[in-house]
Coordinates of C-alpha atoms in Angstrom, one line a residue:
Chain A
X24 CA -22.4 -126.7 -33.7
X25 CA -22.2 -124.0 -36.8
X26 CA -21.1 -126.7 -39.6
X27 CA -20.3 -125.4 -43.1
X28 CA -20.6 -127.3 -46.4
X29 CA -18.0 -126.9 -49.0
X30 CA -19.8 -128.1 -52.2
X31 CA -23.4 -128.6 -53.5
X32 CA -23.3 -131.4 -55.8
X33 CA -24.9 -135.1 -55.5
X34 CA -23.4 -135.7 -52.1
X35 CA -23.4 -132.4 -50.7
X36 CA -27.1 -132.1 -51.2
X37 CA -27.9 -135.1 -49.9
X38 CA -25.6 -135.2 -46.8
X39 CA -26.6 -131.0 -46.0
X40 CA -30.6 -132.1 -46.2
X41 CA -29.9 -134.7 -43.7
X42 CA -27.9 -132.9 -41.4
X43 CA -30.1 -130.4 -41.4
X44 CA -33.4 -132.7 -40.7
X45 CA -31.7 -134.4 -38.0
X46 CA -31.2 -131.1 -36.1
X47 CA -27.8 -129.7 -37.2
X48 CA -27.3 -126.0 -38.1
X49 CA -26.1 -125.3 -41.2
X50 CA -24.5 -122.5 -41.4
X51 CA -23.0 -122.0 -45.1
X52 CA -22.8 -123.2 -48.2
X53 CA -20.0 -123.0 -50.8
X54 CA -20.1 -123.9 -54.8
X55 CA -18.2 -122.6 -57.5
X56 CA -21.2 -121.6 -59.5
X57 CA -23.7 -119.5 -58.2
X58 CA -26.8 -121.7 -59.5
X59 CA -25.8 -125.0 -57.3
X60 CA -25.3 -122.1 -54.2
X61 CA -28.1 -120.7 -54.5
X62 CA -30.3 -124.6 -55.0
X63 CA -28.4 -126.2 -52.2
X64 CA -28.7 -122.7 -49.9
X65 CA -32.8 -122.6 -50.0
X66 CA -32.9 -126.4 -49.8
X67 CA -30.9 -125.6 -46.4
X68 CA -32.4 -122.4 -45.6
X69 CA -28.6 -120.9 -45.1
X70 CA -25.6 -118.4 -46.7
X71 CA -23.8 -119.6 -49.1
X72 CA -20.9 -118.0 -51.3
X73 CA -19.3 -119.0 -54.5
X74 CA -15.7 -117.6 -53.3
X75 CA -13.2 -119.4 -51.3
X76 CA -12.4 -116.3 -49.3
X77 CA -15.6 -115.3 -48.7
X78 CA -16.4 -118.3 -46.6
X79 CA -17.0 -117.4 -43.1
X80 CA -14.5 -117.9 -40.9
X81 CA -16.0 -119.1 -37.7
X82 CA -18.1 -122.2 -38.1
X83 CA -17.1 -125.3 -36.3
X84 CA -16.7 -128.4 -38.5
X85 CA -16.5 -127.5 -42.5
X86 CA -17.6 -130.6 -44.8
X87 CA -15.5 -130.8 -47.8
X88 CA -17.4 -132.6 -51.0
X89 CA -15.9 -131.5 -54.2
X90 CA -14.4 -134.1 -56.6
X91 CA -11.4 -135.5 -55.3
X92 CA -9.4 -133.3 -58.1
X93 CA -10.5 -130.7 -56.8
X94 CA -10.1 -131.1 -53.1
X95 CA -6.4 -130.8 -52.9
X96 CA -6.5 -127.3 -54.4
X97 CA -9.1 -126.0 -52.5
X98 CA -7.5 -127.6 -49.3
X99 CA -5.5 -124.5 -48.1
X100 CA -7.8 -121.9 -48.6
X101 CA -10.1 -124.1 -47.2
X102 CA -8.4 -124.2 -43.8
X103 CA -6.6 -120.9 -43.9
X104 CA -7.2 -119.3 -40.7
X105 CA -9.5 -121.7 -38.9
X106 CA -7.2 -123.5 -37.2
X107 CA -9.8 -124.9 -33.8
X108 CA -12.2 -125.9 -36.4
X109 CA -12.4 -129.8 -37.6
X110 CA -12.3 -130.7 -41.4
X111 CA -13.7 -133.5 -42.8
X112 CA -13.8 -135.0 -46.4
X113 CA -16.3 -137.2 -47.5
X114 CA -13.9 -139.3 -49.9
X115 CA -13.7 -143.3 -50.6
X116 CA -10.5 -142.3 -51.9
X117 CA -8.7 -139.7 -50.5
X118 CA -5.8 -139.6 -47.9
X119 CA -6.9 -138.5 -44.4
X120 CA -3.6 -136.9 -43.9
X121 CA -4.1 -134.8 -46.7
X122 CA -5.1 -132.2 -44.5
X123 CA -2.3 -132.6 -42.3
X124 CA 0.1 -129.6 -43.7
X125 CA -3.2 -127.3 -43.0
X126 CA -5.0 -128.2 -40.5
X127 CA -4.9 -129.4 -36.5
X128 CA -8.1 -131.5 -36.3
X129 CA -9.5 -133.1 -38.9
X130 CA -10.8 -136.8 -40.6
X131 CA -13.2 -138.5 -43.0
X132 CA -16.7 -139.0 -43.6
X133 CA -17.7 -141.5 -45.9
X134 CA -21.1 -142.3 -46.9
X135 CA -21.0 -144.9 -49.1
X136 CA -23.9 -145.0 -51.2
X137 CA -24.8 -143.6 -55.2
X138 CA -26.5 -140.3 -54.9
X139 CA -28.7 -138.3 -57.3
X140 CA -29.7 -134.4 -56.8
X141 CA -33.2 -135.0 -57.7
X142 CA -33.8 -138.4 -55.2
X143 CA -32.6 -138.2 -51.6
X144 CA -32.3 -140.5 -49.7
X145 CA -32.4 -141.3 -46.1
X146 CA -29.1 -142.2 -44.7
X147 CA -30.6 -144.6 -41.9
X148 CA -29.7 -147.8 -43.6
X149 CA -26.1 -146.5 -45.5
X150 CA -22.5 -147.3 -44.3
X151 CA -20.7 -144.3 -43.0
X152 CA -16.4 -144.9 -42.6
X153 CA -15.3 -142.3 -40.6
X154 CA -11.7 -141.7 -39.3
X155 CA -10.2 -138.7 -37.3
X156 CA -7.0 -137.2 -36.6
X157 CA -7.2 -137.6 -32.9
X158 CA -9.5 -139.1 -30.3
X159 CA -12.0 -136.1 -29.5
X160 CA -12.4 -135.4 -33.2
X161 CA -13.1 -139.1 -33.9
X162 CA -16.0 -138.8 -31.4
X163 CA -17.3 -136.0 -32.8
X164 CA -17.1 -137.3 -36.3
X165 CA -18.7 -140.6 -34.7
X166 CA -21.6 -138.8 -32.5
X167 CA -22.9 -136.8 -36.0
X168 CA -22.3 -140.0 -38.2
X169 CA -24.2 -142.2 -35.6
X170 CA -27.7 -139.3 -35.4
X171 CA -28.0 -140.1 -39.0
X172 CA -27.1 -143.8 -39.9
X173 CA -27.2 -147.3 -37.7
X174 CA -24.5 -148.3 -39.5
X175 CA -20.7 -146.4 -38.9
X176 CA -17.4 -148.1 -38.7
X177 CA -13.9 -146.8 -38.4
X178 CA -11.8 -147.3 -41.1
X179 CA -8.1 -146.2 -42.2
X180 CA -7.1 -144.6 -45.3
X181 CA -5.7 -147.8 -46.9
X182 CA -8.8 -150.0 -45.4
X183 CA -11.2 -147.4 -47.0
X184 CA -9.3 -146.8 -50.7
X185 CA -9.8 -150.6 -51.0
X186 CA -13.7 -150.6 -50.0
X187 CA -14.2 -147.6 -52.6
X188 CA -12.6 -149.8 -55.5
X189 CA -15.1 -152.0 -54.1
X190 CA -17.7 -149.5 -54.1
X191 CA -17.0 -148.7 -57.8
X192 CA -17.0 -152.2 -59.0
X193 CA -20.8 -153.4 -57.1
X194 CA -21.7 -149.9 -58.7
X195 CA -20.4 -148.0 -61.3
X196 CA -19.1 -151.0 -63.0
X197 CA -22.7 -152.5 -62.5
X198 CA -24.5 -149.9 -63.7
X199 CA -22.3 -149.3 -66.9
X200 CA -23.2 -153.3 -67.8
X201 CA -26.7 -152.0 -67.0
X202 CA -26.2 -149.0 -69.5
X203 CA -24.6 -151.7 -72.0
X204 CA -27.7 -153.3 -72.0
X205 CA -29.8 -151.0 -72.1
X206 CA -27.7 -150.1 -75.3
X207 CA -28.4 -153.4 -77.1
X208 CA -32.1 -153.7 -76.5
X209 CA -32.5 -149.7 -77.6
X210 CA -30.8 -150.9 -80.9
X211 CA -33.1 -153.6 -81.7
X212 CA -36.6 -151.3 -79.9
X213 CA -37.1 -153.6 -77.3
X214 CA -37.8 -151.4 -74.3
X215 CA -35.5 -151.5 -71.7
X216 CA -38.1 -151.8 -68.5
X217 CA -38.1 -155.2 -69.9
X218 CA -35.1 -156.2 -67.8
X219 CA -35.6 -154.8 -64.7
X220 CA -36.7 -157.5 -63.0
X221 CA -33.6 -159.8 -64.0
X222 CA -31.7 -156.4 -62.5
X223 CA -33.4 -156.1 -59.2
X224 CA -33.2 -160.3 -58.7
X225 CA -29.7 -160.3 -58.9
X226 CA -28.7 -157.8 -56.5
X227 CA -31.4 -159.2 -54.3
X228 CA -30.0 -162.3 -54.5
X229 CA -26.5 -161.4 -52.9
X230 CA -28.4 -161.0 -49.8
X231 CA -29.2 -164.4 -49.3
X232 CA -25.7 -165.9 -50.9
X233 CA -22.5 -165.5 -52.0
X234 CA -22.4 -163.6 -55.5
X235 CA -19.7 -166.5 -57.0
X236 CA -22.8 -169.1 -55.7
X237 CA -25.1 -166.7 -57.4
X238 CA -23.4 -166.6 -60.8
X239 CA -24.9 -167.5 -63.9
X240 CA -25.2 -167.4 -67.4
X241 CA -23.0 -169.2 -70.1
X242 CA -19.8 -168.2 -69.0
X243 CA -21.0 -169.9 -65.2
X244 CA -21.7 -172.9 -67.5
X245 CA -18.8 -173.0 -69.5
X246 CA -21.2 -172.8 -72.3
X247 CA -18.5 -172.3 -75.3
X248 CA -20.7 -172.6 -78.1
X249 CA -23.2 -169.7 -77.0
X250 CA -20.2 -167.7 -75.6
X251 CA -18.5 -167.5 -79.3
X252 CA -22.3 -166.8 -80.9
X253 CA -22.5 -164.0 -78.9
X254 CA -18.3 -162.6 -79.5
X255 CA -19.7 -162.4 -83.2
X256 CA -22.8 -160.5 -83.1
X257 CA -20.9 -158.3 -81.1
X258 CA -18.4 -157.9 -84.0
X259 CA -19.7 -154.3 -85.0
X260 CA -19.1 -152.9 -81.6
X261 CA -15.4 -154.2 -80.7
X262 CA -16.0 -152.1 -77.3
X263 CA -18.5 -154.3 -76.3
X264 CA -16.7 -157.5 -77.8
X265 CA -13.3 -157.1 -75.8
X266 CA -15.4 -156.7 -72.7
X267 CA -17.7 -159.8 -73.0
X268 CA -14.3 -161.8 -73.8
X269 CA -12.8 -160.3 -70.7
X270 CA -15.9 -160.9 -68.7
X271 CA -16.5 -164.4 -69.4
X272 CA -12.7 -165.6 -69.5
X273 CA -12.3 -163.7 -65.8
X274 CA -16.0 -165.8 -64.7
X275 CA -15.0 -169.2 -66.1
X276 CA -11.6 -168.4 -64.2
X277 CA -13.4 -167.4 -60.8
X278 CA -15.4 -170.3 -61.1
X279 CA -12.5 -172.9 -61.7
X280 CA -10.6 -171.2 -58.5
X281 CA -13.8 -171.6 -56.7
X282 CA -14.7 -175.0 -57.5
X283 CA -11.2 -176.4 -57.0
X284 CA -11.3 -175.0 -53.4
X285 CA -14.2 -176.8 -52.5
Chain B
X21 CA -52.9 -181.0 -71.7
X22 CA -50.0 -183.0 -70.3
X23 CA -46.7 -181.7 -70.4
X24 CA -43.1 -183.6 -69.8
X25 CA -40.1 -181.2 -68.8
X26 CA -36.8 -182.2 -69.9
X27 CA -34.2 -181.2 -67.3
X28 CA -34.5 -180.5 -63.7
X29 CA -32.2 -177.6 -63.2
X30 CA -32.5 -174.0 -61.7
X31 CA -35.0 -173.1 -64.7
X32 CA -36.9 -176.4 -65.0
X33 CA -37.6 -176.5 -61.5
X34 CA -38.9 -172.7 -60.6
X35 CA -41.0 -172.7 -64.3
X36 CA -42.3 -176.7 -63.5
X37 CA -43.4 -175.6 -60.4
X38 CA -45.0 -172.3 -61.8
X39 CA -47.0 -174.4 -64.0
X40 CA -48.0 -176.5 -61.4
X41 CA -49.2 -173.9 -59.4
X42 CA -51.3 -172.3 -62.3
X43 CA -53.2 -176.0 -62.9
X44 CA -50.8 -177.2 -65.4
X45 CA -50.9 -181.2 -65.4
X46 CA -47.1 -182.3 -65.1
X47 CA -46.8 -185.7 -66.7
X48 CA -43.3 -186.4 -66.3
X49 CA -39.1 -185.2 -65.5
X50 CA -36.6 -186.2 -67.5
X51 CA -33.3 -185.5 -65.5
X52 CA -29.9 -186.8 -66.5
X53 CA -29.0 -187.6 -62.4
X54 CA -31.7 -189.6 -60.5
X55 CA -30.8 -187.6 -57.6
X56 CA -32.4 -184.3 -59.4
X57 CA -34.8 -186.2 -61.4
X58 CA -36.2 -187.6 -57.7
X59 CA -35.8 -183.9 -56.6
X60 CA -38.1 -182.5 -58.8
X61 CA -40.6 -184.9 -59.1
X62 CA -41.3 -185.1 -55.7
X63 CA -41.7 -181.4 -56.4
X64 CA -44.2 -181.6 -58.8
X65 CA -45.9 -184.9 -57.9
X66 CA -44.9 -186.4 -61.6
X67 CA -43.5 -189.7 -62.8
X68 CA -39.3 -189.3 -63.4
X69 CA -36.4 -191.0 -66.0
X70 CA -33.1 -190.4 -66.2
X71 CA -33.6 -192.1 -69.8
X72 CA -34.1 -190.3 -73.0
X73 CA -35.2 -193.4 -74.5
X74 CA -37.8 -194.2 -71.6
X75 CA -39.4 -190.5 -71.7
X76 CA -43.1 -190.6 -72.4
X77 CA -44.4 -191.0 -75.8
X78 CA -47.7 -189.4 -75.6
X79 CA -47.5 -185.8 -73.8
X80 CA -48.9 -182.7 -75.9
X81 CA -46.2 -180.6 -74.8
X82 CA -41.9 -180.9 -74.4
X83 CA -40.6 -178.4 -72.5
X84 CA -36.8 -178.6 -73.0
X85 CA -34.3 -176.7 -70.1
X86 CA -31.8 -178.2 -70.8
X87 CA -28.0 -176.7 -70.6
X88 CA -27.7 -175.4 -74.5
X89 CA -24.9 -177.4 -75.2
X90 CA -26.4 -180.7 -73.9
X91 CA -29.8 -179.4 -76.1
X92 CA -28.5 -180.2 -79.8
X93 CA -27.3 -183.6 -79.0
X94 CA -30.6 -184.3 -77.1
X95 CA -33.2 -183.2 -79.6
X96 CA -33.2 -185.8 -82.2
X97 CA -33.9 -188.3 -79.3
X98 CA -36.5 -186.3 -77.6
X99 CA -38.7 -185.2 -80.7
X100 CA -38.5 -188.8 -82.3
X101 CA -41.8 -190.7 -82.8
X102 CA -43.6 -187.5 -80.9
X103 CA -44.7 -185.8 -84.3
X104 CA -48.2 -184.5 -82.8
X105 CA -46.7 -182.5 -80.1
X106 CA -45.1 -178.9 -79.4
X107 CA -41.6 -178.7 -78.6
X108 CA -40.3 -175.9 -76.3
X109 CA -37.0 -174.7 -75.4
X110 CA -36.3 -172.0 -72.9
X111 CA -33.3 -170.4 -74.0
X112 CA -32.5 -166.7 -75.1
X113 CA -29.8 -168.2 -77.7
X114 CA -30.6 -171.3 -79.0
X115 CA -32.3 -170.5 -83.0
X116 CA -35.7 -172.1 -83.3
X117 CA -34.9 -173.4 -85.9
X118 CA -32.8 -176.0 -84.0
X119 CA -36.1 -178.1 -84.1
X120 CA -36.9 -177.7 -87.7
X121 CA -35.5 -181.2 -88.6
X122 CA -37.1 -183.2 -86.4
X123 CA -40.3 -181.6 -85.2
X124 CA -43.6 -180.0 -87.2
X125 CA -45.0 -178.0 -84.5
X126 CA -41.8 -175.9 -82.1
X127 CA -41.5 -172.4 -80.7
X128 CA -39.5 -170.7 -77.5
X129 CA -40.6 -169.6 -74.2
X130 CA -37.5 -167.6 -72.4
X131 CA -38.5 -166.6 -69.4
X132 CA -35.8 -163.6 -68.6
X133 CA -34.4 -164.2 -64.8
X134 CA -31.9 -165.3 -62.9
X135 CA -33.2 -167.9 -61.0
X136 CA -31.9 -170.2 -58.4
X137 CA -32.9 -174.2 -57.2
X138 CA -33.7 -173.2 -53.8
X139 CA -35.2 -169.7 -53.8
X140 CA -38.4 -170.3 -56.3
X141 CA -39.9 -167.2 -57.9
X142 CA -43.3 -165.9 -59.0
X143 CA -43.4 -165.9 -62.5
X144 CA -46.3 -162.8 -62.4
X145 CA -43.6 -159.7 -63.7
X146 CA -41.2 -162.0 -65.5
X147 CA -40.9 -161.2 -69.0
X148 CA -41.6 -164.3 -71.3
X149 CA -40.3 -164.1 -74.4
X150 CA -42.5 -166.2 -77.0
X151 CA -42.3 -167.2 -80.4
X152 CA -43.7 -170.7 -82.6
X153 CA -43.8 -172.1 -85.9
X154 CA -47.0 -171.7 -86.9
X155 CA -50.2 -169.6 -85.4
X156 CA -51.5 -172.1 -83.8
X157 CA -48.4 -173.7 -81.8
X158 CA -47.7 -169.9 -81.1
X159 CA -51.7 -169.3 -79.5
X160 CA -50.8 -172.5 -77.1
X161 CA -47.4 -171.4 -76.2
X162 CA -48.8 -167.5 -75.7
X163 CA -51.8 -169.1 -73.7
X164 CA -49.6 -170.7 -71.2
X165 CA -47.3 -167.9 -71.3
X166 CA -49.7 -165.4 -70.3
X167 CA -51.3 -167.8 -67.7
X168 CA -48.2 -167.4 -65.2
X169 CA -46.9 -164.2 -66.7
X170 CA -48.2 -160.3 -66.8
X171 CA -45.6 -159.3 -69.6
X172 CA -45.7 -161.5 -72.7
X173 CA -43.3 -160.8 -75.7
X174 CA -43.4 -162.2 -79.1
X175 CA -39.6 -162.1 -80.3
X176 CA -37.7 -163.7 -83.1
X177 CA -34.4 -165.1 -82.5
X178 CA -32.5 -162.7 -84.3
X179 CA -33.9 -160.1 -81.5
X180 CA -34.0 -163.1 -78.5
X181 CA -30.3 -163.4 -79.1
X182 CA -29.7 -159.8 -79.0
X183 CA -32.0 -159.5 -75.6
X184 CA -30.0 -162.5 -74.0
X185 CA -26.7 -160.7 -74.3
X186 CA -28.5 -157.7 -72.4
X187 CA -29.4 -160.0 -70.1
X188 CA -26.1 -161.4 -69.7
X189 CA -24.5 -157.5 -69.1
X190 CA -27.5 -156.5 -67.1
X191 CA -27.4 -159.8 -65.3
X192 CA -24.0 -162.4 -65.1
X193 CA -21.4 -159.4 -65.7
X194 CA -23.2 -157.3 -62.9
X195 CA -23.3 -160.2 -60.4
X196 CA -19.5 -160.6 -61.4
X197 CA -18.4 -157.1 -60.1
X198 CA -20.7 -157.5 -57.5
X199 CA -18.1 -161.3 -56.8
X200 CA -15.3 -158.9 -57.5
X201 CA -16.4 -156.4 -54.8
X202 CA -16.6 -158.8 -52.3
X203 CA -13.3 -160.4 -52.6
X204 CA -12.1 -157.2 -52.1
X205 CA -13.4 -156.4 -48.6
X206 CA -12.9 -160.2 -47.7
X207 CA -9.4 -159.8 -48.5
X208 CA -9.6 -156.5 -45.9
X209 CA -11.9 -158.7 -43.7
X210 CA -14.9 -155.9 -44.5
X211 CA -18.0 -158.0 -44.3
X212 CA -19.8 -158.3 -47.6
X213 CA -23.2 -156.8 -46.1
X214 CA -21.7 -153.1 -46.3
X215 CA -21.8 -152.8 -49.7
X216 CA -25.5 -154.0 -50.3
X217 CA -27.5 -151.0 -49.5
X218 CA -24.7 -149.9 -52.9
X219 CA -25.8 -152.7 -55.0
X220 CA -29.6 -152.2 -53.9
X221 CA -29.8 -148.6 -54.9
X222 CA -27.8 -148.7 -58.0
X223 CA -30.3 -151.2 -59.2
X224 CA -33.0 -148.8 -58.1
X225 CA -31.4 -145.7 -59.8
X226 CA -32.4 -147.3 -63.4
X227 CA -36.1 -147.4 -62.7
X228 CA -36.3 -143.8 -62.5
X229 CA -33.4 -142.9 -65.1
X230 CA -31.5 -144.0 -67.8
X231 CA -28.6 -146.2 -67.0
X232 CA -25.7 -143.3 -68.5
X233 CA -27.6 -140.9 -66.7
X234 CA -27.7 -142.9 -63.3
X235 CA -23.5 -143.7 -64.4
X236 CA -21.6 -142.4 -61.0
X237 CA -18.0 -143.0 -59.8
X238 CA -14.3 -141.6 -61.0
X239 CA -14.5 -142.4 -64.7
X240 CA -17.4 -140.7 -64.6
X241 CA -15.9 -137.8 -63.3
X242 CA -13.0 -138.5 -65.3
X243 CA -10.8 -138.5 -61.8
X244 CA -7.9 -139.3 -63.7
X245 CA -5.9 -139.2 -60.2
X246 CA -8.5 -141.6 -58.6
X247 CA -8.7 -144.1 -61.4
X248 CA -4.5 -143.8 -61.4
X249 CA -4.3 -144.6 -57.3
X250 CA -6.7 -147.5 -57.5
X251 CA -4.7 -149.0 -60.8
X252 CA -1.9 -149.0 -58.6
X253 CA -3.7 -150.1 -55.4
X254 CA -4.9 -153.6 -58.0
X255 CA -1.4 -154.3 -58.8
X256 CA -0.9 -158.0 -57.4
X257 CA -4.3 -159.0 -59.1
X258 CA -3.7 -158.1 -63.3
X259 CA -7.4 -159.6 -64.0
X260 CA -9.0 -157.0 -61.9
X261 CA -6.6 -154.4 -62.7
X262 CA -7.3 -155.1 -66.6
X263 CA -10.9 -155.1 -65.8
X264 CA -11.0 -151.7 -63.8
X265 CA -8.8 -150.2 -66.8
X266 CA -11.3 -151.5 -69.2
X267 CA -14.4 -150.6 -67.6
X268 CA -13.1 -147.3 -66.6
X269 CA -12.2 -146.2 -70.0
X270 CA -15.5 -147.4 -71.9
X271 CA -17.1 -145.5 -69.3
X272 CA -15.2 -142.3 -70.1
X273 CA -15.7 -143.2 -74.1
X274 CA -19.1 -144.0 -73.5
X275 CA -19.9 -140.5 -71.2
X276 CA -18.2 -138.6 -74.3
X277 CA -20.6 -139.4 -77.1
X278 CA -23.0 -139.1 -75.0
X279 CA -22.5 -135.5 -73.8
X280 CA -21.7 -134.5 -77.3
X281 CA -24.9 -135.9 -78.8
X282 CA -27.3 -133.7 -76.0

């Protein structure tokens, strides 16, 4: 199977180098600049072209991960003229039946996991949501997303836009508090490797409970007096204020809810 | 040197039990409940009150955990008639200074971590956060420190106070949008578990970069489209919505200044 890799960013690279360890041929890859081509096509050992028409014609699945703003431009020149190929997207957030005005066979492929260019990872142990247009292109999608993870479900598009906002909350929205704090110790030199182990304790403790039985902290204990100490210091970065309001009302309110369900 | 712990909660159980561990001889538990107070000195093989006014007279060393609004009331009854001994709270807020009316020799030991009653943790890479009085309370409190812990940090409470709002961002606000995540798949009956290898690696990304560098997702792509669908898609919960919205557009800010200070 000749597959074809539209894009050559965090995903892309990590997904290609996979692929391409666990047997698959890779046949092409495209970027828009010539610099993440040329990385992701020795990485790959494969073609690659920065132009839309240029990519070849004849491969038999073509892997689509560009940023979702992207993607729906790209779409029809993307499909033009290979219509027994499959197309998949690699989106938390995109409709499947996007491709459906371009294409015949097609579905999703969604790794969800935070990638970097510079670490990859092994895709053993990462959730894969895939989805397909029709049953033989849902087992094809399924037989390539089984050879590299333990760990695939099927998912519809509404099932998987709701697991990405998930996604972006346990993450994104993690790691900026992460970024926050690293922010506030910076500004008074206290190095930030210092809280690394409070970091990595509470995501391991979600594995062993809920995360409303693993929350603490003043807001958990209603603390008010420490809660309005800490709105004040804040009072030269309103940013930072408004969001440890927010924060702590929304916990305190979790916590009521929880409690009163008990 | 005999030490009493006040309290018997998720801190003065995992740190009494460190100490007992490390040869530390624990004289006595104060708890507010006899069921905890029972708990923990079975624990630590100690005598146990539930009465400030029956708490031991001649131990060399108080160590207070207590929740910080129960701590004010309680100090003037647990440093009375003790003026020979070192007081200790364990709390990234609470000033020093607290003690100044009613003790001569006080400092702080903060041990940074989330910890819980029934998961007890090796002390050995928690950072302890110290501070005292006067040099000599400070060399007892740093000895003890440094006897359970690898990283020992002298810290005033100007700084302690700054460092326990990182640790509430890094820590509390984190395991909240990890509580937010999972309601979300719940409420699409996802189990939790798929999201952890997620939680595990964005907590891994900030040892090897910085936490805006590590910063993935749609506001950092600034996906206006995404971040649009999913406002939407949060429209029967307004906390969560606000919160996305928020979060989403410090990230954004946050990514801005950033870029334009490289």
């Amino acid at each position: 199977m000749d597959i074809t890799i539209i894009g050559a960013g965090k995903l892309a690279t990590n997904l290609g180098v996979e692929l391409k360890e666990k047997g698959f041929h890779i046949k092409e890859v495209f970027s828009r600049t010539a610099r993440s081509a040329n990385r992701l096509a020795e990485l790959l050992n494969c073609a690659k072209t920065t132009s839309f028409k240029q990519i070849n014609k004849d491969s038999d699945l073509y892997i689509i991960a560009l940023k979702d703003d992207a993607f729906l431009d790209a779409l029809p020149k993307i499909c033009n003229e290979r219509k027994d190929a499959i197309f998949l997207h690699t989106s938390g957030s995109l409709l499947m039946s996007s491709f459906a005005p371009y294409a015949n066979r097609f579905g999703v492929l969604y790794p969800m996991q935070t990638f970097s260019i510079d670490k990859l990872l092994s895709f053993s142990d990462i959730p894969i949501f895939i989805d397909a247009n029709d049953e033989d292109s849902l087992n094809t999608i399924k037989s390539i997303a089984t050879s590299i993870s333990k760990k695939v479900y099927h998912l519809n598009d509404t099932d998987r836009k709701y697991l990405h906002i998930a996604a972006i909350f346990a993450c994104n929205f993690s790691n900026y508090c992460y970024s926050v704090a690293q922010e506030l110790l910076e500004n008074r030199s206290i190095p930030f490797e210092v809280i690394l182990p409070l970091i990595d304790e509470t995501a391991k403790k979600v594995h062993k409970m809920s995360a409303i039985e693993a929350q603490t902290g003043p807001a958990a204990r209603k603390d008010t007096k420490i809660i309005e100490s800490h709105i004040q210091l804040l009072e030269s970065n309103k940013a930072l204020q408004s969001l440890y309001k927010e924060m702590s009302a929304q916990i305190i309110n979790k916590l009521e809810q929880h409690n009163d369900n008990d």
